Structures are given as structure tokens and as C-alpha cells.
Coordinates of C-alpha atoms and ligand atoms in Angstrom, one line a residue:
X1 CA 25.3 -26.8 1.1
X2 CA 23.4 -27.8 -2.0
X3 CA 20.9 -24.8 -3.4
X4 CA 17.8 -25.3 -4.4
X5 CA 17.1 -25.0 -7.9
X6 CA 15.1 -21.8 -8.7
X7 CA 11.7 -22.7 -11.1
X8 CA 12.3 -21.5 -14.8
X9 CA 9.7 -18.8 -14.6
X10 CA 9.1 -16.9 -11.1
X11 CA 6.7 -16.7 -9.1
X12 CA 4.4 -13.4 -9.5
X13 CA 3.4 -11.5 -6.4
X14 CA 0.3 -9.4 -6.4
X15 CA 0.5 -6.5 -4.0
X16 CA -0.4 -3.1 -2.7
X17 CA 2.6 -1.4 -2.2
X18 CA 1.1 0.4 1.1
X19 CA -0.4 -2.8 2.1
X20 CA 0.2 -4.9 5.6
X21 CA -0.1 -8.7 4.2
X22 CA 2.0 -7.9 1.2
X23 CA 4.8 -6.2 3.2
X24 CA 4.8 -9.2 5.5
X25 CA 4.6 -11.7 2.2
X26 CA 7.2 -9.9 0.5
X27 CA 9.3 -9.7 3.3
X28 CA 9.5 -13.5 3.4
X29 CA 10.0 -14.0 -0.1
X30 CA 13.0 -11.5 -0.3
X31 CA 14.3 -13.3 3.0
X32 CA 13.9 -17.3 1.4
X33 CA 15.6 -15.6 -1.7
X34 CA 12.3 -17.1 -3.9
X35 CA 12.6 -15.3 -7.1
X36 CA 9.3 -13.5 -7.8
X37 CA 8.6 -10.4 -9.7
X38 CA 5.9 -8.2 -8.1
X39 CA 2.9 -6.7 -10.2
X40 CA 0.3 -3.7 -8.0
X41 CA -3.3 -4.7 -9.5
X42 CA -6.0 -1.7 -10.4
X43 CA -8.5 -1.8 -9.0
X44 CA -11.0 -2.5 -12.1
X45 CA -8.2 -4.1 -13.6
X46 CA -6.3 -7.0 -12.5
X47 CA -7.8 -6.9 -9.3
X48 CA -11.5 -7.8 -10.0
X49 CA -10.4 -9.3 -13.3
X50 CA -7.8 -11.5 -12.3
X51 CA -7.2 -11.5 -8.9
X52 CA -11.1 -11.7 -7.9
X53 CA -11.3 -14.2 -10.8
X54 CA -8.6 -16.7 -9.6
X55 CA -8.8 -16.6 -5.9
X56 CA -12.4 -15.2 -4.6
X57 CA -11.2 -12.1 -3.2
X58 CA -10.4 -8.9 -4.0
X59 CA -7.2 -8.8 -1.4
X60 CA -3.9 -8.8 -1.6
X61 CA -1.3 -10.7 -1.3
X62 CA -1.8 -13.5 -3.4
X63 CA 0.5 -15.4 -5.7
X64 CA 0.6 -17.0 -9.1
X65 CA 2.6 -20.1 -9.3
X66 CA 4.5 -20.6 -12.4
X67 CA 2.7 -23.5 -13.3
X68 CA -0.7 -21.4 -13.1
X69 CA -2.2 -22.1 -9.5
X70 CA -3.5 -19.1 -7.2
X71 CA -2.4 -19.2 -3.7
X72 CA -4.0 -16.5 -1.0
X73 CA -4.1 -16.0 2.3
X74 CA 0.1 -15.3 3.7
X75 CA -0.2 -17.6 6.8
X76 CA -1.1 -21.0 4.8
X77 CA 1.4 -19.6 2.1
X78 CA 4.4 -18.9 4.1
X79 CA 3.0 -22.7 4.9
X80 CA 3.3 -24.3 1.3
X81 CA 6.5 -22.3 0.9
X82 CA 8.4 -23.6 3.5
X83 CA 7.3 -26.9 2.6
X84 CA 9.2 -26.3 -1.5
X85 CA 11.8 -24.2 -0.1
X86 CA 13.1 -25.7 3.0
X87 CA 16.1 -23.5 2.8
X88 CA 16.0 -21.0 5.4
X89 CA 13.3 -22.3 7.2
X90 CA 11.4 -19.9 9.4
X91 CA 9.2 -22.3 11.7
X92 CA 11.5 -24.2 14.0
X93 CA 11.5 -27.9 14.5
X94 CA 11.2 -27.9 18.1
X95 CA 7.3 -28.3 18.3
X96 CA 7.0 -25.6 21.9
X97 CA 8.8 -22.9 19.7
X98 CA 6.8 -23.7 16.4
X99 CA 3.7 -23.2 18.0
X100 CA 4.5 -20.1 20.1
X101 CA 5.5 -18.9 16.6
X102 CA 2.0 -20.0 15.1
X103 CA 0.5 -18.3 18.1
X104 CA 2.3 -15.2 17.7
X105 CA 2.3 -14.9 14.2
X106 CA -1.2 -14.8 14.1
X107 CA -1.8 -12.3 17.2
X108 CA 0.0 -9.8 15.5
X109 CA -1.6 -10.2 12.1
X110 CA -5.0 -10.2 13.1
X111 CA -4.7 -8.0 17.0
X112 CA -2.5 -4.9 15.7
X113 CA -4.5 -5.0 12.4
X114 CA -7.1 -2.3 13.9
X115 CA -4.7 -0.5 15.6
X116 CA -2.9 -0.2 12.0
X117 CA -6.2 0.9 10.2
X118 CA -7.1 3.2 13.3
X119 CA -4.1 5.3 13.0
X120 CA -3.9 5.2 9.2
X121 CA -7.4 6.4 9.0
X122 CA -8.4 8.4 12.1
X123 CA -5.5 10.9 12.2
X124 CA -5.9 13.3 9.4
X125 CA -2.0 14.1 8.5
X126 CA -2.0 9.6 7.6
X127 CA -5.1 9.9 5.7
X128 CA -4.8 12.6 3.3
X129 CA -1.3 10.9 2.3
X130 CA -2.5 7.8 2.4
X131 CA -5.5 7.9 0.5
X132 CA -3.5 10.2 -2.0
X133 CA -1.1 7.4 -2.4
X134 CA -4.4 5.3 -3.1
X135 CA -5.8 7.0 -5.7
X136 CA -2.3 7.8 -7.6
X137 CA -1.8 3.7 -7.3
X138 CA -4.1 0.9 -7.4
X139 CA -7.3 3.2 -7.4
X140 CA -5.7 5.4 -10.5
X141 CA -7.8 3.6 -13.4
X142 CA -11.3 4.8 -11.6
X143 CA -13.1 7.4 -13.6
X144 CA -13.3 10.1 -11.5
X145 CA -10.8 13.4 -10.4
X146 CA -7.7 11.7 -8.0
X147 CA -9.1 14.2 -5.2
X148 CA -12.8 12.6 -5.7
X149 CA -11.1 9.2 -6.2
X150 CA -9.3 10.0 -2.1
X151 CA -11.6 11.1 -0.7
X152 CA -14.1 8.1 -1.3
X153 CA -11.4 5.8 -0.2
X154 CA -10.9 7.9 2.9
X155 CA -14.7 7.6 3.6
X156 CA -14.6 3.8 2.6
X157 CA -12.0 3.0 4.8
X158 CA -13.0 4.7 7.7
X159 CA -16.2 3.5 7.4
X160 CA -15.6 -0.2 7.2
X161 CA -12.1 -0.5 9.3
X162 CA -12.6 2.5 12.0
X163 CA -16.5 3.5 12.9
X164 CA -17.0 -0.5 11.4
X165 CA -14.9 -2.0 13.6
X166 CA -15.5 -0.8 17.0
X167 CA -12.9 2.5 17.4
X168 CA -15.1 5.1 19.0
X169 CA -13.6 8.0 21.6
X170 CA -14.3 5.4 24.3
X171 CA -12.2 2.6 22.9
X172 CA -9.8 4.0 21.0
X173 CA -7.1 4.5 24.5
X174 CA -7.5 0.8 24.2
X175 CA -6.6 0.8 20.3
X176 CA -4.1 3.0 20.7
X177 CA -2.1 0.9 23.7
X178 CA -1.9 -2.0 21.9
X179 CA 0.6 -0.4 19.3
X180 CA 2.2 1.1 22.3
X181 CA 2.8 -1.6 24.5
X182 CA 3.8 -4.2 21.7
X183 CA 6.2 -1.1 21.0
X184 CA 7.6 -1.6 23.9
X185 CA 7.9 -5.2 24.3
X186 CA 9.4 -5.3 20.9
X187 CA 11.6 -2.6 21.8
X188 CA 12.7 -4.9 24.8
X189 CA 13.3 -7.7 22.5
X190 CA 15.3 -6.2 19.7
X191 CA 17.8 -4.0 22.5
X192 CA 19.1 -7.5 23.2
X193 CA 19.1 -9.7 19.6
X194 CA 18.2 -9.1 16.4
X195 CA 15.3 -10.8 15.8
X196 CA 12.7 -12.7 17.9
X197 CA 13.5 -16.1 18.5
X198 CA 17.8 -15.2 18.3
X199 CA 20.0 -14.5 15.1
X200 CA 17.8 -15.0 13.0
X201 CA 13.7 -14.4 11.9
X202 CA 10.8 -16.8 12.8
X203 CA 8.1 -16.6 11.5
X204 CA 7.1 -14.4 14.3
X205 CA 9.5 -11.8 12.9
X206 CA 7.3 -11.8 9.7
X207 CA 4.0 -11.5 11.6
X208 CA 5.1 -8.7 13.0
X209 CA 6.7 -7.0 10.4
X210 CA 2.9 -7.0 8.4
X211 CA 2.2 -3.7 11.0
X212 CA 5.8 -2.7 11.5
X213 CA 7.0 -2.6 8.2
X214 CA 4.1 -0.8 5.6
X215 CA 1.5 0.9 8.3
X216 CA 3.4 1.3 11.7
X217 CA 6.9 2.5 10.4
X218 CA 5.7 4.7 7.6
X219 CA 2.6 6.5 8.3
X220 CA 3.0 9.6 9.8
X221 CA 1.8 9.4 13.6
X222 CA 2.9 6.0 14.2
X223 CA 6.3 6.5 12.6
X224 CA 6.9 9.5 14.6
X225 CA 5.9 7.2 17.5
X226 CA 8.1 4.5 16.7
X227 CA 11.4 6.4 15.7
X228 CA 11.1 8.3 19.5
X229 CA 9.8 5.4 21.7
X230 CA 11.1 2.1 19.9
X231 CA 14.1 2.8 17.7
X232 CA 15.2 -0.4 18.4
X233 CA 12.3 -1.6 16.4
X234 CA 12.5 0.8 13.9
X235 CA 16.0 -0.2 13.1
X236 CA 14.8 -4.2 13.3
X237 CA 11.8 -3.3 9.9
X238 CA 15.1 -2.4 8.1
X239 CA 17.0 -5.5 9.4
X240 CA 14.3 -7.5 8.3
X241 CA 13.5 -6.3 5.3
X242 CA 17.2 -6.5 4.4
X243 CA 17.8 -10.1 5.4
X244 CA 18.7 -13.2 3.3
X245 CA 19.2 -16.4 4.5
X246 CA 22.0 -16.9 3.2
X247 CA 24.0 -14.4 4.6
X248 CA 22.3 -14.7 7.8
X249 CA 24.3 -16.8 10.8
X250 CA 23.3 -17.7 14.0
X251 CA 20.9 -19.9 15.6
X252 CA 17.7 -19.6 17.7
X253 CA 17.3 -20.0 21.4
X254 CA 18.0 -23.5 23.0
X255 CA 14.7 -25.8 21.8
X256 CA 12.5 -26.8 24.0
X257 CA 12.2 -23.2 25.7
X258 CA 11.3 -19.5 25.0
X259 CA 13.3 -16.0 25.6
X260 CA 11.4 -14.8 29.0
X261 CA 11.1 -11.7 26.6
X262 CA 8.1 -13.3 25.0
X263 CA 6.0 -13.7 28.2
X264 CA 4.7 -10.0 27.9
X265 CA 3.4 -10.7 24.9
X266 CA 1.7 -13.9 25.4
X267 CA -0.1 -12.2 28.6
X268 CA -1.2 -9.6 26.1
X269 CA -2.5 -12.7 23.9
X270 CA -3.7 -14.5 27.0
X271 CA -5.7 -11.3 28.0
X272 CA -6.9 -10.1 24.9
X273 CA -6.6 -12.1 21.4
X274 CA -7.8 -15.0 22.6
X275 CA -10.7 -13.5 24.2
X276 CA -11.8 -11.8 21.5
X277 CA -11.0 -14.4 19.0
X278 CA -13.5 -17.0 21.2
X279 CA -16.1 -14.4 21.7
X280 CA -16.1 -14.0 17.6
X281 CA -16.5 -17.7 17.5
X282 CA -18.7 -17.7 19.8
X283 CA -20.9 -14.8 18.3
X284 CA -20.4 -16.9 14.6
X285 CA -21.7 -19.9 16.3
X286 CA -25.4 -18.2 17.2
X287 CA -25.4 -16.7 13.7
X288 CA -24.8 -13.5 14.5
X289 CA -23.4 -10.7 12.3
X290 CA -22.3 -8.0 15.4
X291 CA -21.0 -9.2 18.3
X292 CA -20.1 -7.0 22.0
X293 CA -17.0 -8.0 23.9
X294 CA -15.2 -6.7 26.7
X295 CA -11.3 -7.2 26.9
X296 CA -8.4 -5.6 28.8
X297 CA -11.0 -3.6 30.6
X298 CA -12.6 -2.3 27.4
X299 CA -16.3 -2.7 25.9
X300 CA -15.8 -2.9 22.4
X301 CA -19.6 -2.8 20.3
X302 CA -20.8 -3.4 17.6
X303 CA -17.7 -5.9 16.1
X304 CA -18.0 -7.4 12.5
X305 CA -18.2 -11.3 12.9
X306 CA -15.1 -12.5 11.3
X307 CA -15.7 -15.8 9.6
X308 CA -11.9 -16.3 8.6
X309 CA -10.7 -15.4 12.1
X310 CA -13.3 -18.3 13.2
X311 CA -10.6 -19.9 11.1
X312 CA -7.8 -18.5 12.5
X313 CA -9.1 -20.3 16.3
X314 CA -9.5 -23.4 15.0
X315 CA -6.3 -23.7 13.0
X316 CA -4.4 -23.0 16.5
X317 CA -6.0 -25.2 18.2
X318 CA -5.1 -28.1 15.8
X319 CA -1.6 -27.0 16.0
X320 CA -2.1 -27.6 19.5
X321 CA -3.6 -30.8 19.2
X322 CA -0.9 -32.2 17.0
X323 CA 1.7 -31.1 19.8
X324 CA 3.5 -34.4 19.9
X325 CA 3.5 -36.1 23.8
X326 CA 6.6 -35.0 25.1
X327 CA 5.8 -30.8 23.9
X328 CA 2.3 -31.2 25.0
X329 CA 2.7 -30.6 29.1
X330 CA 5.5 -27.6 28.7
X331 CA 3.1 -25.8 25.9
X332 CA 0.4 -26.2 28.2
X333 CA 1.8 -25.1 31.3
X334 CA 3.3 -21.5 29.3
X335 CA 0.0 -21.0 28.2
X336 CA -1.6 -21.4 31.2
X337 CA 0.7 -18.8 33.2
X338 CA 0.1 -16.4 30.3
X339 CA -3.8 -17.0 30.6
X340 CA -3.5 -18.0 27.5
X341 CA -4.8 -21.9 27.6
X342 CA -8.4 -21.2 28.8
X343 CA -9.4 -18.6 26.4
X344 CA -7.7 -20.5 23.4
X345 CA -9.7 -24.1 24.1
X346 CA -13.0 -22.7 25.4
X347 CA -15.6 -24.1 24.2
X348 CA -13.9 -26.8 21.8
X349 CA -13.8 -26.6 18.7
X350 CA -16.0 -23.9 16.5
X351 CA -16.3 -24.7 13.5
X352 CA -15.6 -21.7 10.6
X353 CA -16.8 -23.4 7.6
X354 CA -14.0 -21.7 5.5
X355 CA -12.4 -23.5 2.9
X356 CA -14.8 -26.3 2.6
X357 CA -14.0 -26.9 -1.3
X358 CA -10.1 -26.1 -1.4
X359 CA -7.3 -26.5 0.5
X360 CA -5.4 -23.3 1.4
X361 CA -3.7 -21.4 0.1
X362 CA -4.8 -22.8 -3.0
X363 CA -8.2 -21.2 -4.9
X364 CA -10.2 -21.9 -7.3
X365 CA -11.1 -20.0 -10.6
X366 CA -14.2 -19.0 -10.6
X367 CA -17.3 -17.5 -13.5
X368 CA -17.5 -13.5 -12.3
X369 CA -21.0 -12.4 -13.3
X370 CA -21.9 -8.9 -14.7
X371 CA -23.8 -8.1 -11.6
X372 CA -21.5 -9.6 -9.2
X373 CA -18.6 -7.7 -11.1
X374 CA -21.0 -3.8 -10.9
X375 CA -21.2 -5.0 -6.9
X376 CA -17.6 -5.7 -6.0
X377 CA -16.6 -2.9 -8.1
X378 CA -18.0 -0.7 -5.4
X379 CA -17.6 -3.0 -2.7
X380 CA -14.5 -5.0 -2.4
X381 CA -14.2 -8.0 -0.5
X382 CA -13.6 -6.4 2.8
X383 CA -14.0 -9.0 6.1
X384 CA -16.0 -11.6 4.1
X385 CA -15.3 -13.8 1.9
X386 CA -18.2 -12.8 -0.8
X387 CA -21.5 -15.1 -0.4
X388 CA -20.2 -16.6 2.1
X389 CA -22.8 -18.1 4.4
X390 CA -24.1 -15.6 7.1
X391 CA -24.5 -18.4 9.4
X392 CA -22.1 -21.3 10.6
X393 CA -22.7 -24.6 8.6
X394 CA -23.9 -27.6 10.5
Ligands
GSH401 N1 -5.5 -13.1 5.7 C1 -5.0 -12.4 4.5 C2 -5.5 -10.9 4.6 C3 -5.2 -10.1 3.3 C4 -5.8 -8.7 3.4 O1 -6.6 -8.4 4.3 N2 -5.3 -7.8 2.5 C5 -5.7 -6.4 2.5 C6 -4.5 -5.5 2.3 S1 -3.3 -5.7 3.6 C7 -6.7 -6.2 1.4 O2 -6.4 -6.5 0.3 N3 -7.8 -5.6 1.7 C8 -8.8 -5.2 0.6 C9 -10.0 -4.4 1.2 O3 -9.9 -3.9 2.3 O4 -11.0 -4.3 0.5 C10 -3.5 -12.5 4.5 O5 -2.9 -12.9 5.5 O6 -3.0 -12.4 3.4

């Protein structure tokens, strides 16, 4: 087998190294063998200056090419990289298990994301460390004591990701279950094969391992959690993390069908992603800025309208409309006895408005004002993209 020809320079990976998306991005690189070199941005510093500068937003991951473009965002990345490094692949060619892969990929990015920041941020023992680690890493070039410098974090992330995003006493049971029953599907799952979809990962696998690997495996309550109730899973973060293609054999299950170990977890997407993911839609549609929903038996209030997981709906559901003929009738009948298809099509498309003058993952530079700079200094770039519009575009 012919390799492919790695680019002069590598590619540069900005990251946290506590971070969900860059674990999951950096797990994929390591695994495709892509050479990159990895730089952690201050906050002040790279972050606002170059990071915020090139791609919008104060988050990481992103990338820089070595011919100088900015790429964001890792689910349209892992995109563009598959489509330069074919080696490897992670999304299979049969089109039923490439979109259960999209589907699931993005449930567990965006669905165990506040169960992540719940236990990172609620539980004292995970905050102190991790907001500790904060200030001693990317927050270390703020002028203020480290202990001043945590505890603001603390505050800021608790704020914005726990009281801000619906955890109160009478939701957080619901929170808290989600980690535990993926636990146990997982745990299922990897007591049989080693990775998802057979021998080796899809790009399920990585969706996953964004939770797994940096919040779930290694902050102190959920690790505990995970080491006593899923060590399967915990042994499947190393696996992962550990895997090149090239050493890896094996195939996937037979295309054209699922393992029946995935239905649990599209009934959990069925039941309450896509619910919430249409109600946020829904809510962005009317302008709103809060939105109410009740899943799974729980009333969450008070959500942040999520403009990019507005997105995130309507980029499923073109996958699903490009389902060629033939994939079109078995897709829809797995979705539909997972609960899954109503909730995901409801009604039709919304649009997000997002990325209306590039094409992700790809950004564009943009002037950084002094006043914009004293703003997002304090602020970040949390759930919103920054002067974004408040309401959908026509
Ligand atoms: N959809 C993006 C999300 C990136 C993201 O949310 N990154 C987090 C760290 S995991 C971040 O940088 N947050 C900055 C903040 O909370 O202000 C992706 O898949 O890469």
C-alpha cells in the first residue's frame, strides 16, 4: 500500500490540554498518523490574538494548515481531513453506517457535553483541580494571584455551563444518567469488540472519546465512576488514544447493517437529542434567547439558544437527504423504531444562519478592535459565535 506523502511543514494544533474537542481532535490526528505539532494558546495571548483573529472564536480546537488557512470546528474538520488523507478512513462507505456514525458522533458531542461540564464544575474535589490546572495553563499569563485567577474560572464556568445551562437539584438526576447509562451501553459495547462499529474506530469512536477521554476519564468523580462501573470503557480511552491505522487490522460490521448494540443508544437519541435539538430550533426560529423543554421525563428551564446546534440539525438532516435510494428505506425504518425519525425531521428544515460567508471548517481573518479585544478578554466566546445575529435570518 502506497503512503501518503506527509506536507513539508505540519499541521499545528491549537489546544487545551484539559479540553473535550481537542482530545477528540487530537485523538484523530494521532490515529490518521497526520503529523502535527500541538501549541496550548494563553489566554491574552495566542488565543485572542491569533486564534480569535483567524477563526472568530476564542475555542479550541482549531488548526493551522501549513499553507496558512484556519480550520475550526472538529466535526467539518475530521470532514476536510478525511477528504486529504483517505488513509485510514473513519466514515464508512456504506451510506446506513456513515450516517448512524454522523448521527452518533454528534449526539455525543453536543448531549454528554453538559453532563461533562456538570460534573467538572458542580463537584468540588473536580473543580478545585480543575480550575487549578486552568490558571497554571492557558489562564497563567492573567495578571492576577493563580488562586484569584481559579477561582474566577470556577465562578465563570459554573456560571455559564452549570446554573447557565439548565443543571439545577431538579434536573441534575437527569444530567447525571446520561453519563451513566451511555456508561453502560458503552460498557456493553466494548465487553464484546474493541471499538464501535468492529476492529477498528468510526468516527463514532472519536465522538465519544471528546467526554471519555479529557473530562469523563480523568476528573475525579466521573473517573472513579467509570473505572468501577465501565472498565471496559475505561480500558477502550486508552485503546483509542493508542491507535494508528496502520497497525490496526480488522474490519467493521457487514455494510448495510448496525451491531444491535447501538439500538440503546439511538433510543437515547430518539428520546432525548433530537428532541431537544428541534425544540432549540424551534426556540431560534421565534427569536428567542431561552428556551423550556421537557425530555426523558425532565423540565429543563431556562436553556441558552444554541445557534451552531441549529447547525448541527440541519447538517443531519442533509446527510439524510443525500442518503442515496437504495439506504434511504433501511435508514428510515432504524430511525423510526428508535423514535428517532420524527423528532430529527420535524418541522423541516430550520435554518441556523451559520456560516453564511465561509465554508467550514475554513475561517476567515478578521480586524479585532480595541474594544472588542477589552470585551472578549473578559468574556470569551462561550455558546455564540460573537455578533452573531440574535435572531434567525430570513
Ligand atoms: N463545535 C466545536 C466546539 C469547540 C469548543 O466548544 N471548545 C471548547 C473547549 S472543549 C472551548 O474552547 N471553549 C471556550 C469557552 O468555553 O469559552 C468543536 O467541535 O470543535
Amino acid at each position: 500500500m502506497s503512503a501518503v506523502s506527509a506536507p513539508a511543514e505540519p499541521y499545528t494544533l491549537y489546544l487545551f490540554w484539559i479540553s473535550y474537542f481537542s482530545g477528540k481532535m487530537q485523538a484523530y490526528l494521532r490515529y490518521k498518523e497526520i503529523p502535527h505539532r500541538t501549541v496550548e494558546p494563553k489566554w491574552r495571548g495566542e488565543l485572542l490574538h491569533e486564534v480569535y483573529a483567524n477563526t472568530g472564536l476564542m475555542k479550541v480546537p482549531v488548526v493551522r494548515t501549513p499553507q496558512g488557512e484556519w480550520l475550526a470546528d472538529s466535526t467539518p474538520m475530521i470532514d476536510w481531513f478525511e477528504a486529504r488523507h483517505p488513509l485510514g478512513g473513519v466514515i464508512p462507505e456504506d451510506p446506513l453506517q456513515a450516517f448512524f456514525c454522523r448521527l452518533v458522533e454528534d449526539y455525543a458531542d453536543e448531549w454528554l457535553w453538559r453532563p461533562a461540564l456538570h460534573y467538572r464544575w458542580s463537584y468540588a474535589a473536580d473543580a478545585h483541580a480543575l480550575s487549578r490546572r486552568f490558571a497554571e495553563t492557558f489562564l497563567s499569563d492573567q495578571p492576577m494571584p493563580r488562586a484569584m485567577t481559579a477561582a474566577m474560572a470556577r465562578n465563570r464556568q459554573h456560571r455559564i455551563y452549570v446554573a447557565g445551562d439548565g443543571i439545577t437539584a431538579a434536573t441534575r438526576p437527569h444530567v447525571e444518567s446520561i453519563y451513566l447509562d451511555t456508561l453502560d451501553r458503552l460498557q456493553a459495547i466494548f465487553e464484546r469488540r474493541p471499538f464501535l462499529l468492529g476492529a477498528r474506530p468510526c468516527l463514532a469512536d472519536f465522538g465519544f472519546f471528546a467526554s471519555m477521554f479529557r473530562h469523563f476519564s480523568r476528573d475525579p468523580t466521573p473517573s472513579l465512576i467509570m473505572q468501577q462501573r465501565a472498565p471496559a470503557v475505561f480500558e477502550w480511552v486508552a485503546r483509542l488514544w493508542n491507535a494508528r491505522h496502520s497497525a490496526t487490522r480488522g474490519e467493521w460490521y457487514a455494510p448495510g447493517s448496525l451491531p444491535h448494540d447501538w439500538l440503546p443508544l439511538l433510543r437515547d437519541i430518539g428520546s432525548g437529542y433530537l428532541p431537544y435539538l428541534h425544540a432549540n430550533a424551534l426556540a431560534w426560529r421565534e427569536g428567542r434567547s431561552r428556551f423550556d423543554v421537557a425530555v426523558q421525563g425532565t423540565r429543563y428551564r431556562n436553556l441558552p439558544v444554541v445557534q451552531y446546534r441549529v447547525w448541527c440539525r440541519e447538517r443531519l438532516q442533509q446527510h439524510f437527504a443525500a442518503l442515496p435510494e437504495e439506504a434511504r428505506a433501511p435508514v428510515e425504518e432504524l430511525l423510526a423504531a428508535t423514535g428517532a425519525l420524527q423528532p430529527l425531521l420535524a418541522d423541516g428544515s430550520i435554518a441556523s444562519g451559520l456560516y453564511t460567508d465561509t465554508v467550514p471548517p475554513l475561517c476567515r481573518p478578521r480586524a479585532v478592535g480595541m474594544m472588542e479585544r477589552l470585551r472578549l478578554f473578559v468574556t470569551g466566546t462561550h455558546w455564540q459565535v460573537p455578533g452573531a445575529p440574535k435572531h434567525p435570518v430570513p
